[in-house]
JSON list of C-alpha atoms in Angstrom, two decimals:
[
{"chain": "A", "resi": 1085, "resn": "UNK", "atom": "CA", "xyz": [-29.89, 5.34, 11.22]},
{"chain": "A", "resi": 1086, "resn": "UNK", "atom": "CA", "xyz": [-27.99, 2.06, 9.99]},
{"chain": "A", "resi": 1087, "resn": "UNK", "atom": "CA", "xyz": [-30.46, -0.16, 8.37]},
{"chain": "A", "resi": 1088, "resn": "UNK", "atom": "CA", "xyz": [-29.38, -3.71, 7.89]},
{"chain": "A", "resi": 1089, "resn": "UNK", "atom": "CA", "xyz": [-30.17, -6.45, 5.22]},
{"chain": "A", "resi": 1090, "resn": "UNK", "atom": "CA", "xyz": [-31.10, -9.80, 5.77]},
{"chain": "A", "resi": 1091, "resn": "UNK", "atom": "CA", "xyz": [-31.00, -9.77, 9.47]},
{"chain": "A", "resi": 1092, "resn": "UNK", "atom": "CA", "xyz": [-30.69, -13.40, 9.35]},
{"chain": "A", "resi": 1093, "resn": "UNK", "atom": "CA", "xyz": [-28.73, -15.28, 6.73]},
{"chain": "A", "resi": 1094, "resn": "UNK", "atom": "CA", "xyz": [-28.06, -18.78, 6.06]},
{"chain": "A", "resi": 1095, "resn": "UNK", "atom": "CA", "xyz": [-25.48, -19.96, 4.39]},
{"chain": "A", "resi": 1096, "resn": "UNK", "atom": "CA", "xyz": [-24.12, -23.48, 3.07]},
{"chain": "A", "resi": 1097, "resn": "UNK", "atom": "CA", "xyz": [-20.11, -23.92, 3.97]},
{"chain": "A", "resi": 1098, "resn": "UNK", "atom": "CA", "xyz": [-18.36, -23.15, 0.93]},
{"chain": "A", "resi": 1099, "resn": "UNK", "atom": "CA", "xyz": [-20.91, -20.79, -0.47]},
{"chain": "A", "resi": 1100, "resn": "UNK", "atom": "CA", "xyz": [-20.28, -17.09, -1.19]},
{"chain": "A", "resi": 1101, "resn": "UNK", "atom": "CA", "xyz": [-22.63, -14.66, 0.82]},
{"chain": "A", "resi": 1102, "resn": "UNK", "atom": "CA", "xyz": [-23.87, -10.89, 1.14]},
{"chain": "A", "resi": 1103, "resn": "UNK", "atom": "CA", "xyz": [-24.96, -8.19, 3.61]},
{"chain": "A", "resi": 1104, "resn": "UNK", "atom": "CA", "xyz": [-26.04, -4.94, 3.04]},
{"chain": "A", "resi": 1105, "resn": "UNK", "atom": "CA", "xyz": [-26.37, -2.13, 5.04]},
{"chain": "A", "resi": 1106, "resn": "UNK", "atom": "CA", "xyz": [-27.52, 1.45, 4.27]},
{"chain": "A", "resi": 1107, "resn": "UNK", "atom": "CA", "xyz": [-27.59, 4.92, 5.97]},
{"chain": "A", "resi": 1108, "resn": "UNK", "atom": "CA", "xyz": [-30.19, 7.76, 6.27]},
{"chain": "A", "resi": 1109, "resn": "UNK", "atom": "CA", "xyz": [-27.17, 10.07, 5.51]},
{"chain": "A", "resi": 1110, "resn": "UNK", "atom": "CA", "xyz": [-24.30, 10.22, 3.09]},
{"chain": "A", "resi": 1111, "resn": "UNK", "atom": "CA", "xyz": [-21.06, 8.94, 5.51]},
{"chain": "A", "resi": 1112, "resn": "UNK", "atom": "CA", "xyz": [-18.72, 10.86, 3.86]},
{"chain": "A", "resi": 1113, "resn": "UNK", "atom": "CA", "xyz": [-16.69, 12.85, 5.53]},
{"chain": "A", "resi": 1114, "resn": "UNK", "atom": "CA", "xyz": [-15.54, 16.46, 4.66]},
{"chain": "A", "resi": 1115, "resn": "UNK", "atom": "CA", "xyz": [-12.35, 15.02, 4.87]},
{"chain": "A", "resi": 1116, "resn": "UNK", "atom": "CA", "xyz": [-13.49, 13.16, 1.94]},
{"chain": "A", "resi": 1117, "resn": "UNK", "atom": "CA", "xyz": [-13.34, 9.75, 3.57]},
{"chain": "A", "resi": 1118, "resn": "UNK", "atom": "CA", "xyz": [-16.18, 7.22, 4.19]},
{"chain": "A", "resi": 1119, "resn": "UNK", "atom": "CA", "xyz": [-16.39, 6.34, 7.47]},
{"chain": "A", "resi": 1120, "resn": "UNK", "atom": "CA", "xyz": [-18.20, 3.00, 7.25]},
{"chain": "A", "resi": 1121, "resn": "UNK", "atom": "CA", "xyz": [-17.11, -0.34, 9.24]},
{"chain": "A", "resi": 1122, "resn": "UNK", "atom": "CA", "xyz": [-18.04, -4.37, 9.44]},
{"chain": "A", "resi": 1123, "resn": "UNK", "atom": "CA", "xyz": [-17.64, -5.83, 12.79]},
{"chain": "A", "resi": 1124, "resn": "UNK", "atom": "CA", "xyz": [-17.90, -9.46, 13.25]},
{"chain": "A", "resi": 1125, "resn": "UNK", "atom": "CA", "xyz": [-18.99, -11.11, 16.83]},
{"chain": "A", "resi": 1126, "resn": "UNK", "atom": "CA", "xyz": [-18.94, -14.30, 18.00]},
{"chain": "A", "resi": 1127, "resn": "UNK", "atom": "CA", "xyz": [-21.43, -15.37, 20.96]},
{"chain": "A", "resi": 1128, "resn": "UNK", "atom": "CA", "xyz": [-19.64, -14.11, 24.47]},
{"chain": "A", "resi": 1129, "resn": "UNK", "atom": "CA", "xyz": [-16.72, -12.64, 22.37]},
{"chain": "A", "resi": 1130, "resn": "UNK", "atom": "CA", "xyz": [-16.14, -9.23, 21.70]},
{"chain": "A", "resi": 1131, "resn": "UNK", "atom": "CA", "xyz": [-16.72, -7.53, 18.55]},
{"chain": "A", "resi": 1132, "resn": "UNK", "atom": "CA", "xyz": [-13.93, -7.71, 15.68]},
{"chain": "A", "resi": 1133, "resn": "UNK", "atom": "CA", "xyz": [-13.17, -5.23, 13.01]},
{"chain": "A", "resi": 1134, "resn": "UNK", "atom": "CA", "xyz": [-13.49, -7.22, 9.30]},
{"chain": "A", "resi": 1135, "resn": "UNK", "atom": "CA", "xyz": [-13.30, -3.79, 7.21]},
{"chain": "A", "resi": 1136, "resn": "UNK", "atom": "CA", "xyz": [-13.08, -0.19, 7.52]},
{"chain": "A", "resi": 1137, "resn": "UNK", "atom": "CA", "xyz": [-13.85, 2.66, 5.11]},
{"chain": "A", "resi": 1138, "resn": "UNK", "atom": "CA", "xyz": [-15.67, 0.92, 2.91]},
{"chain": "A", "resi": 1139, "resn": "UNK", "atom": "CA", "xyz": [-13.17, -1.50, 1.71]},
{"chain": "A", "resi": 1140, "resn": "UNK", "atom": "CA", "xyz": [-10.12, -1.33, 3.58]},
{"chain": "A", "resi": 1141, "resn": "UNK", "atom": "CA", "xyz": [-9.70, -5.31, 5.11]},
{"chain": "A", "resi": 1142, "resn": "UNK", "atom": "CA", "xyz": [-8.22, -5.33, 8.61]},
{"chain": "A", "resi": 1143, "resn": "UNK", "atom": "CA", "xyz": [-5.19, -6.45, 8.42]},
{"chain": "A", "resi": 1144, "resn": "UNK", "atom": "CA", "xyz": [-5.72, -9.85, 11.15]},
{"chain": "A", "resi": 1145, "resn": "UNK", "atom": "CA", "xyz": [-8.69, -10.47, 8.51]},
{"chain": "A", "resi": 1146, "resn": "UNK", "atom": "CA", "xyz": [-8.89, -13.32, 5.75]},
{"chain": "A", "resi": 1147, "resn": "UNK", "atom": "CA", "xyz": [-9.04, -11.99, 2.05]},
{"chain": "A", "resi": 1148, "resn": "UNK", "atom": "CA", "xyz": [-12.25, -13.74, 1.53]},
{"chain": "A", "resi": 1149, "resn": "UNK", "atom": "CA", "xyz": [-13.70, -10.63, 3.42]},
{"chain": "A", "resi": 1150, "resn": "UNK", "atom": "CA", "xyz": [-14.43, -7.69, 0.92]},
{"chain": "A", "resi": 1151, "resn": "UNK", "atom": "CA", "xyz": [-16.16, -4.76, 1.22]},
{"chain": "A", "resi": 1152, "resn": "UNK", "atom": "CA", "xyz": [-17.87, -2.18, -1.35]},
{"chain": "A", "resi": 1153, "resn": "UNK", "atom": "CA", "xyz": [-20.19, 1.07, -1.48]},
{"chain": "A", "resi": 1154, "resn": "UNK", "atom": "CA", "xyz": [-21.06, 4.16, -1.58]},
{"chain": "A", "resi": 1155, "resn": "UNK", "atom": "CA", "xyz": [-22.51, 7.63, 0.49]},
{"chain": "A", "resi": 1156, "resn": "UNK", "atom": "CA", "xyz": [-25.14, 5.57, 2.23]},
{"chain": "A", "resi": 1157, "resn": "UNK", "atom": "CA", "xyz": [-25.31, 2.50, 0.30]},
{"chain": "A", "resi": 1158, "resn": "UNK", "atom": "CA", "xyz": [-22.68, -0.76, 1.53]},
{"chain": "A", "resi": 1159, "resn": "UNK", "atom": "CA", "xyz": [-22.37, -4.48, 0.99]},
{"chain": "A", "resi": 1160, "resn": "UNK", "atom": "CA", "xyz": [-20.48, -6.78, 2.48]},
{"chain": "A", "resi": 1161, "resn": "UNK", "atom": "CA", "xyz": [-19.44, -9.93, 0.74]},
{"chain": "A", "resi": 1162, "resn": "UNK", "atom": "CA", "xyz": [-17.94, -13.41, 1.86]},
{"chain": "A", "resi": 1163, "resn": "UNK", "atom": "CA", "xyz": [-16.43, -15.29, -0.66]},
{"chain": "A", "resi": 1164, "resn": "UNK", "atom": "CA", "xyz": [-16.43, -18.53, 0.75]},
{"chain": "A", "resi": 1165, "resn": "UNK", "atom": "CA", "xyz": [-18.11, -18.90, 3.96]},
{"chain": "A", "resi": 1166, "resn": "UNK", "atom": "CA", "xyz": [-16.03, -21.31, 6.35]},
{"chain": "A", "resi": 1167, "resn": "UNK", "atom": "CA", "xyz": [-17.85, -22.65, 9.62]},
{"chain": "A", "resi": 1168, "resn": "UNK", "atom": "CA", "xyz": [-15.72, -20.11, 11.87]},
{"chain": "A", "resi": 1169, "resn": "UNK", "atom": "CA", "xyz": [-17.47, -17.39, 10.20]},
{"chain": "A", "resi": 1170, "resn": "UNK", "atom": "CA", "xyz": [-21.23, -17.79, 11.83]},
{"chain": "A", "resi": 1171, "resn": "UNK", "atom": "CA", "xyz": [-22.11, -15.40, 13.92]},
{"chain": "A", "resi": 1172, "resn": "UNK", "atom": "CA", "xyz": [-23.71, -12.05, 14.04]},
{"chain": "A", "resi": 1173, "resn": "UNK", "atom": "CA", "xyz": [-22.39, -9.11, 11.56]},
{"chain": "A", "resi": 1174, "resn": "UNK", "atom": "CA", "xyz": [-22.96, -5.55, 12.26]},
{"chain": "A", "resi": 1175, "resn": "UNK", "atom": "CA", "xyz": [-22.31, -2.09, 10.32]},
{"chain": "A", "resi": 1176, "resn": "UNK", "atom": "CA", "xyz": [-21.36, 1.21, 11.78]},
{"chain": "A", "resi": 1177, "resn": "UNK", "atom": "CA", "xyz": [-20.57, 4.59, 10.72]},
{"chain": "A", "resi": 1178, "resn": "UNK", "atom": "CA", "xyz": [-18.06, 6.49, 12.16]},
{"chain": "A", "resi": 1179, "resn": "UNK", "atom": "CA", "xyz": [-18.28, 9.93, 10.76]},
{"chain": "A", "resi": 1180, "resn": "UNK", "atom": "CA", "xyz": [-19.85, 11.70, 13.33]},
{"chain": "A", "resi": 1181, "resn": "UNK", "atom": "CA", "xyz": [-20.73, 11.14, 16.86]},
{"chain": "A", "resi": 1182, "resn": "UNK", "atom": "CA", "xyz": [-23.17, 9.76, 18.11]},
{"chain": "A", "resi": 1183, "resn": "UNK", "atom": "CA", "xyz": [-21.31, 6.14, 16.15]},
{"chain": "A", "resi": 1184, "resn": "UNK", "atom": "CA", "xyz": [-24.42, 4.55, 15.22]},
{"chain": "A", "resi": 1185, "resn": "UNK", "atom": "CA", "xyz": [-24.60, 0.21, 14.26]},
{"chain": "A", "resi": 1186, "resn": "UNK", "atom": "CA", "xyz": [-27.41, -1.61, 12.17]},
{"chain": "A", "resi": 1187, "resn": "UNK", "atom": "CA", "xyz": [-29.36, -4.24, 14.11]},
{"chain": "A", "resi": 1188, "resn": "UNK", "atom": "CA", "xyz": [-26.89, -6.83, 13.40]},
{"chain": "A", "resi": 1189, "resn": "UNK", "atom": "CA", "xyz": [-27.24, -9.83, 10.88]},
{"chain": "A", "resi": 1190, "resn": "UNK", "atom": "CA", "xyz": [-27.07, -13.52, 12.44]},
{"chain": "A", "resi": 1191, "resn": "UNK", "atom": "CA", "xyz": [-25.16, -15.49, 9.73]},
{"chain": "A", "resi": 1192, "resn": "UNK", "atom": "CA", "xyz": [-25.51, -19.32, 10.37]},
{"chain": "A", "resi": 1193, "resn": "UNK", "atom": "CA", "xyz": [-23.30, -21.68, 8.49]},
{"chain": "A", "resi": 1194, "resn": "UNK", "atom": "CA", "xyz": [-24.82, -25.01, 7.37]},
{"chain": "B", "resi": 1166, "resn": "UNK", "atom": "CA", "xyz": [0.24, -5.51, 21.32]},
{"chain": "B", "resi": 1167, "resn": "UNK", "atom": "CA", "xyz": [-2.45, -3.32, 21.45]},
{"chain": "B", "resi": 1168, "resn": "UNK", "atom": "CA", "xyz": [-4.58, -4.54, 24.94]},
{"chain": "B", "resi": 1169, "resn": "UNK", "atom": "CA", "xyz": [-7.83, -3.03, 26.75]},
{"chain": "B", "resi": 1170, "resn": "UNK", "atom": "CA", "xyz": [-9.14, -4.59, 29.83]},
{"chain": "B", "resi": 1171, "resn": "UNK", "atom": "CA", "xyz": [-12.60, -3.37, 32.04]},
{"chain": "B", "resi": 1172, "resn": "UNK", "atom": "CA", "xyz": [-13.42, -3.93, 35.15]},
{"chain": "B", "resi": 1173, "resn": "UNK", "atom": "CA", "xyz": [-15.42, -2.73, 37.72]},
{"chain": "B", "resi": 1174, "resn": "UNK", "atom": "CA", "xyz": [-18.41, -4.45, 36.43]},
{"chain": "B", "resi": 1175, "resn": "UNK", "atom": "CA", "xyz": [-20.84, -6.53, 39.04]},
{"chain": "B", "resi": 1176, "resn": "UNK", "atom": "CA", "xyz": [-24.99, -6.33, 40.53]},
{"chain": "B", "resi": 1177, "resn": "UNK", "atom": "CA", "xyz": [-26.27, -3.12, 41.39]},
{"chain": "B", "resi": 1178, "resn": "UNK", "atom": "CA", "xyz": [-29.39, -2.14, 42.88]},
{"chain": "B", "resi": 1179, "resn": "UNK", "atom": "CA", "xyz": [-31.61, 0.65, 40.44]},
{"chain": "B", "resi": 1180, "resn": "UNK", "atom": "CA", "xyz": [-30.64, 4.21, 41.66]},
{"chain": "B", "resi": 1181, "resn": "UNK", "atom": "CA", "xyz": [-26.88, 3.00, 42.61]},
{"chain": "B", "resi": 1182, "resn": "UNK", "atom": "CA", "xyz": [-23.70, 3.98, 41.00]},
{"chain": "B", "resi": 1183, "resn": "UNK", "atom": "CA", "xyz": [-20.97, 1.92, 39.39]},
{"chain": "B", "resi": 1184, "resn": "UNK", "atom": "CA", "xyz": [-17.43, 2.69, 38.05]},
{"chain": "B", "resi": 1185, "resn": "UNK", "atom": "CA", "xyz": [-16.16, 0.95, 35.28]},
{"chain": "B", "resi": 1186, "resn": "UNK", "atom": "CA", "xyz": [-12.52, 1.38, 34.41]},
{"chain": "B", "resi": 1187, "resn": "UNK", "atom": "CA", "xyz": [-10.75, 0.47, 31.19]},
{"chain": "B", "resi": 1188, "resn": "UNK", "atom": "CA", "xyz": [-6.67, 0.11, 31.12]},
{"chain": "B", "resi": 1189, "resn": "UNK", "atom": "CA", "xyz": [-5.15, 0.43, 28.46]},
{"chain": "B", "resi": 1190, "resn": "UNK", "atom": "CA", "xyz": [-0.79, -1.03, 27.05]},
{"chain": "B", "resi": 1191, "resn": "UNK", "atom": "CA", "xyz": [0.65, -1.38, 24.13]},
{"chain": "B", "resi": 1192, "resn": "UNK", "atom": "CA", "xyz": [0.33, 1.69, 22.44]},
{"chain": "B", "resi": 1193, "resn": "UNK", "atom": "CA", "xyz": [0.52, 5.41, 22.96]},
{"chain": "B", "resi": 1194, "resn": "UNK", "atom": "CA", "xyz": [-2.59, 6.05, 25.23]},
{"chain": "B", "resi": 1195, "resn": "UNK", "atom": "CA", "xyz": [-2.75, 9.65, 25.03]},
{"chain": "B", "resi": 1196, "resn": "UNK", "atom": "CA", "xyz": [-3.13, 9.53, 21.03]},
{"chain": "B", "resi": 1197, "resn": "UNK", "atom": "CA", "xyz": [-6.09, 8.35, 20.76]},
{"chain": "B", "resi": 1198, "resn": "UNK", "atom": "CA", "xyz": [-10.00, 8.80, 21.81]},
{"chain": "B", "resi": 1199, "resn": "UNK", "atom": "CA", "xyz": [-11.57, 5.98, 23.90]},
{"chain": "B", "resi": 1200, "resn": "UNK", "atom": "CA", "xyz": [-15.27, 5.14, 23.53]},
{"chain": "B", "resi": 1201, "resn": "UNK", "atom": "CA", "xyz": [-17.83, 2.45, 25.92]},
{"chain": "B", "resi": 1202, "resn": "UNK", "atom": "CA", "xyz": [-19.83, 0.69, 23.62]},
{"chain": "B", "resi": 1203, "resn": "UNK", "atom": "CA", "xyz": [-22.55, -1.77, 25.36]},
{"chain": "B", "resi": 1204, "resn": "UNK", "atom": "CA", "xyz": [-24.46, -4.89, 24.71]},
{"chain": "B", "resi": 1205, "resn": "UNK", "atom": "CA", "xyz": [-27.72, -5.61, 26.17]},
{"chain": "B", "resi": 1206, "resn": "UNK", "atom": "CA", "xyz": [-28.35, -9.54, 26.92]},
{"chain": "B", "resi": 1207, "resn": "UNK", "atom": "CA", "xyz": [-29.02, -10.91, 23.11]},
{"chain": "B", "resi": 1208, "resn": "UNK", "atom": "CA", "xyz": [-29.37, -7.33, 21.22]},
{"chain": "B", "resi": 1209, "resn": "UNK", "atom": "CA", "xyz": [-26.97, -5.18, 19.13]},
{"chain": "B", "resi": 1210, "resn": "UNK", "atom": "CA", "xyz": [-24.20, -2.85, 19.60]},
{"chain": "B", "resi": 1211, "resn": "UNK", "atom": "CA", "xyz": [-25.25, 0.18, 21.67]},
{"chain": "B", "resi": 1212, "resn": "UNK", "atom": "CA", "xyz": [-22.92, 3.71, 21.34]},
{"chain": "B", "resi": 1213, "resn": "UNK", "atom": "CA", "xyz": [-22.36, 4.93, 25.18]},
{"chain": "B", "resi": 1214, "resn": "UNK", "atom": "CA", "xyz": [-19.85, 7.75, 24.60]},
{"chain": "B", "resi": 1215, "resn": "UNK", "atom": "CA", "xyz": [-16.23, 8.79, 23.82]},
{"chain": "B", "resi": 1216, "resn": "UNK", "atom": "CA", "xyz": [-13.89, 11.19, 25.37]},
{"chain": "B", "resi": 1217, "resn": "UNK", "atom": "CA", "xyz": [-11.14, 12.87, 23.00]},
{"chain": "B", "resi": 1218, "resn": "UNK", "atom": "CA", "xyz": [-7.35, 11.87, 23.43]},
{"chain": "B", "resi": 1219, "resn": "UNK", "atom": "CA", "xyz": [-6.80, 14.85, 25.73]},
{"chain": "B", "resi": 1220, "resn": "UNK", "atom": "CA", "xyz": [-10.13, 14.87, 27.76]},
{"chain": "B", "resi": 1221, "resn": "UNK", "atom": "CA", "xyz": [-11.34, 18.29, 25.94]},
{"chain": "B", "resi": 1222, "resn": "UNK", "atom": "CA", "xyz": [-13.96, 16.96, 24.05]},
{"chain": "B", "resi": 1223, "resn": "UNK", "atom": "CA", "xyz": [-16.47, 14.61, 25.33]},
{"chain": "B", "resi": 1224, "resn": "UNK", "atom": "CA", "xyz": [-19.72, 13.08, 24.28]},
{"chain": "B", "resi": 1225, "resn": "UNK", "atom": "CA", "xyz": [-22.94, 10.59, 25.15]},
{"chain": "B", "resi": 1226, "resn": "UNK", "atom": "CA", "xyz": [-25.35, 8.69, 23.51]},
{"chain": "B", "resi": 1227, "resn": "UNK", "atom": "CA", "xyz": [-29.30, 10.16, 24.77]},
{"chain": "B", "resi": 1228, "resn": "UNK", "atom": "CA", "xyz": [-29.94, 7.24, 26.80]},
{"chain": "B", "resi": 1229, "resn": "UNK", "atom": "CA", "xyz": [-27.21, 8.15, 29.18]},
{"chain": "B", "resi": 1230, "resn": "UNK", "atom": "CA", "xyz": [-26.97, 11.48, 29.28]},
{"chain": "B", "resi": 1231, "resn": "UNK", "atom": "CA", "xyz": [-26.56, 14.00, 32.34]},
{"chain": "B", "resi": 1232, "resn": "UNK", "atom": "CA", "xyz": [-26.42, 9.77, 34.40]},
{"chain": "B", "resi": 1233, "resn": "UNK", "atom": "CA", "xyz": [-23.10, 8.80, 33.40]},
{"chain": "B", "resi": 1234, "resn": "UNK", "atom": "CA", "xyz": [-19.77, 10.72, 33.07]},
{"chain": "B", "resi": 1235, "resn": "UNK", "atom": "CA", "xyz": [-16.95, 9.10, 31.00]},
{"chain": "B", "resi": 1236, "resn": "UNK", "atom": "CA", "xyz": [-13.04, 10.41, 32.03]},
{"chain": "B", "resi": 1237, "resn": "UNK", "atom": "CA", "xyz": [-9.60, 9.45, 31.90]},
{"chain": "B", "resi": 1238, "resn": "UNK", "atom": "CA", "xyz": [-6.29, 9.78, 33.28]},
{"chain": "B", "resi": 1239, "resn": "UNK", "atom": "CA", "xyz": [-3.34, 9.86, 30.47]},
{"chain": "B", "resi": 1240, "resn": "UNK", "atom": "CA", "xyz": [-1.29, 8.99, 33.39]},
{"chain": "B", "resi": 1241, "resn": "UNK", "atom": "CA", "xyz": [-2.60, 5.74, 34.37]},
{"chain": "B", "resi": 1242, "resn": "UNK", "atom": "CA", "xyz": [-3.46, 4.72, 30.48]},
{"chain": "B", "resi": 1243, "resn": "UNK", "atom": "CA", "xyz": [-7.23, 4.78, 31.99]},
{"chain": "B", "resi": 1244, "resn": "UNK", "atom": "CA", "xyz": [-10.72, 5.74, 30.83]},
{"chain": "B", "resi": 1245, "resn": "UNK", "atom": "CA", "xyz": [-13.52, 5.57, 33.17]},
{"chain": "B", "resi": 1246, "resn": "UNK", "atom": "CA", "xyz": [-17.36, 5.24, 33.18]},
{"chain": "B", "resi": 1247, "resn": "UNK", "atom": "CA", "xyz": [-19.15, 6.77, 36.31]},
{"chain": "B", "resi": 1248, "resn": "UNK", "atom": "CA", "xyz": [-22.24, 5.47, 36.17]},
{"chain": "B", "resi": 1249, "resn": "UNK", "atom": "CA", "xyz": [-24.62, 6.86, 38.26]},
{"chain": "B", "resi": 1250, "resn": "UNK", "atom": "CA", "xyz": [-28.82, 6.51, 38.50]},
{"chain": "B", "resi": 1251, "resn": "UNK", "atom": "CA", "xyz": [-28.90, 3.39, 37.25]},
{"chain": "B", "resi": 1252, "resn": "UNK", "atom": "CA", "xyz": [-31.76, 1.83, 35.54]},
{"chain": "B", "resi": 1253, "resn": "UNK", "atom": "CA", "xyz": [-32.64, -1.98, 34.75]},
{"chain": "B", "resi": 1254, "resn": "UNK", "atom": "CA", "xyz": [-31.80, -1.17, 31.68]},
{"chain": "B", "resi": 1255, "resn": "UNK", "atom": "CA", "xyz": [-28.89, -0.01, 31.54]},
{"chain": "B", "resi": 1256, "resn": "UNK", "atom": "CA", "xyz": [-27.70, -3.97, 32.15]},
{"chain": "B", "resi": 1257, "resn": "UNK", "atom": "CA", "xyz": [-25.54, -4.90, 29.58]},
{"chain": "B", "resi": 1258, "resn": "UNK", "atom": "CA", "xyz": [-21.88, -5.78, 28.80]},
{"chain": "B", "resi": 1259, "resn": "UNK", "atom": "CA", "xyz": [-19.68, -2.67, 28.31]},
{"chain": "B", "resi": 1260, "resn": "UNK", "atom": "CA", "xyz": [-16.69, -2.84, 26.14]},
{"chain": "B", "resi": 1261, "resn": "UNK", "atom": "CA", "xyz": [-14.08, -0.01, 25.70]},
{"chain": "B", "resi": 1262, "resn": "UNK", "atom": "CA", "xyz": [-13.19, 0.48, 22.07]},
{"chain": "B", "resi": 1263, "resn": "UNK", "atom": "CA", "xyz": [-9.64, 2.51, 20.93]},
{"chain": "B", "resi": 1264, "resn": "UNK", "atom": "CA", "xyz": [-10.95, 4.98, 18.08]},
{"chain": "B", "resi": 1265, "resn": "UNK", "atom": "CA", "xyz": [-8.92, 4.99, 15.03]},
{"chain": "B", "resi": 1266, "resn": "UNK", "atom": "CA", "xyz": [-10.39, 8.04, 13.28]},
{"chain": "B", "resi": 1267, "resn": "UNK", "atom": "CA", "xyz": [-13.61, 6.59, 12.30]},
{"chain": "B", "resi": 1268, "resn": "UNK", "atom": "CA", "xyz": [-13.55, 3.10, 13.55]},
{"chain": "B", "resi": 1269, "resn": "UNK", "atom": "CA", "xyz": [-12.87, 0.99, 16.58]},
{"chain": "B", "resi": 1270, "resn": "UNK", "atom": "CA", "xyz": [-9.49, -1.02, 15.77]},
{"chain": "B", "resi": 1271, "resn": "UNK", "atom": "CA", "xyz": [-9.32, -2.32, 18.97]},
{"chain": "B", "resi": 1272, "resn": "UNK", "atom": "CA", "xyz": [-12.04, -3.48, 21.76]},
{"chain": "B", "resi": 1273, "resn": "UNK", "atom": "CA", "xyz": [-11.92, -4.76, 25.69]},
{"chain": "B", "resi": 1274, "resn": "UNK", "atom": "CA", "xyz": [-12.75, -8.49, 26.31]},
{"chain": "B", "resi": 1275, "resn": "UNK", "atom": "CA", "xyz": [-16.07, -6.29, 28.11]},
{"chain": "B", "resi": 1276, "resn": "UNK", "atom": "CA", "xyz": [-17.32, -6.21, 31.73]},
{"chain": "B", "resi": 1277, "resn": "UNK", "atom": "CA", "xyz": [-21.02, -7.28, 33.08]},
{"chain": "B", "resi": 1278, "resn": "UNK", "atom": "CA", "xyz": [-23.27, -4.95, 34.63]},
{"chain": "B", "resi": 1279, "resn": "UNK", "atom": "CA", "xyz": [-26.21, -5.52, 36.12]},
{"chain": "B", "resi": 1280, "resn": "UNK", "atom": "CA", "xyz": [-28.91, -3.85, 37.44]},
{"chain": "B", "resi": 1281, "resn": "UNK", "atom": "CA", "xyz": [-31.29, -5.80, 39.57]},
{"chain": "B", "resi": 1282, "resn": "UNK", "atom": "CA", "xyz": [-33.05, -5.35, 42.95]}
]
C-alpha cells in the first residue's frame, strides 16, 4: 500500500513545496534498485513521469523537480512552484506486480 | 518518438464485452512489457495488468481477474484488453503505459469506457 501525504496542497507561485509518500514494504529490489516513481497529471491529460527510482529526473522534466528516500520512505520536492505545475501528483512502486499508486495529492497553485 | 494510442473505447451495457487496443511506433515493440492502467471519473490511478515483452508472462490486478484478458501481437506493435462481464464500475479511462523496468516512461493519450444501461 502507497500512502500519500498531504493529499491536498496549496501552494503560493514561487514557493518551494513537498510530498511524501510511504510504502508498507521496503521497494527495493533484489536487484538492488528502488523502484519508486512521481507521476504528474493534469485534468483530462494523461499521466507524466517527473522521477524514477527515487531520484532519477525524467529527462523532458524541469530541474526544479527532485526526488529523495529510502526502502519505504519518499519525498518529493518542488523548488519553485510555477502555475503549470497544479495538478494532482501521484507515487507508485514498481518493484513487483501488482504496480500499486498513493491516492494522489491535488497541488493548487495560488 | 516514442507514441501509444487506444481505442476501442465507447458505452456498453453491464454484462457486455469491449476490446480495447493499444498501437504502439517509435520504438522496438517487442522489448518491452505493456501495462492498462485506468482512471475512474475524478479518482486515482488504478493498476489493470501487464503482459511481458514476449506474451509469456502475464498478470491482473483482483478487480479484474478471470473478466478481462490482456494480449498482444509483436506483429502489429499491439496490446489488447478483452474485456468481458462488465460492471458499472469498471467505467473509467484506460491508458496503456510502456514499462521501463520499474516505471511507466511512456503512456497513451487513454480511451473512455463506459458502462451504463
Amino acid at each position: 500500500v502507497m500512502t500519500q501525504s498531504p493529499l491536498f496542497l496549496p501552494v503560493t507561485l514561487g514557493r518551494p513545496a513537498s510530498i511524501s509518500c510511504r510504502s508498507s514494504r521496503s521497494l527495493v529490489s533484489s536487484d538492488g534498485n528502488t523502484y519508486l516513481n512521481w507521476y504528474h497529471q493534469r485534468p483530462g491529460h494523461s499521466p507524466r513521469r517527473l522521477i524514477y527510482e527515487v531520484s532519477t529526473r525524467d529527462f523532458r522534466v524541469p530541474d526544479r523537480f527532485s526526488g529523495s528516500g529510502s526502502g519505504t520512505d519518499f519525498t518529493l520536492k518542488i523548488n519553485r512552484v510555477e502555475a503549470e505545475d497544479a495538478g494532482v501528483y501521484y507515487c507508485m512502486q514498481g518493484v513487483e506486480w501488482p504496480w500499486t499508486f498513493g491516492q494522489g495529492t491535488k497541488v493548487e497553485v495560488k | 518518438q516514442v507514441h501509444l494510442v487506444e481505442s476501442g473505447g465507447g458505452v456498453v451495457q453491464p454484462g457486455r464485452s469491449l476490446r480495447l487496443s493499444c498501437v504502439a511506433s517509435g520504438f522496438n515493440f517487442g522489448r518491452y512489457a505493456l501495462h492498462w492502467v485506468r482512471q475512474a471519473p475524478g479518482k486515482g490511478l488504478e493498476w489493470v495488468a501487464v503482459i511481458w515483452h514476449d506474451g509469456s508472462k502475464k498478470d491482473y490486478g483482483d478487480s479484474v481477474k478471470g473478466r478481462f484478458t490482456i494480449s498482444r501481437d509483436n506483429s502489429k506493435n499491439t496490446v489488447y484488453l478483452q474485456m468481458n462481464s462488465l460492471r458499472a464500475e469498471d467505467t473509467a479511462v484506460y491508458y496503456c503505459g510502456r514499462d521501463d523496468y520499474g516505471t511507466f516512461d511512456y503512456w497513451g493519450q487513454g480511451t473512455l469506457v463506459t458502462v451504463s444501461s
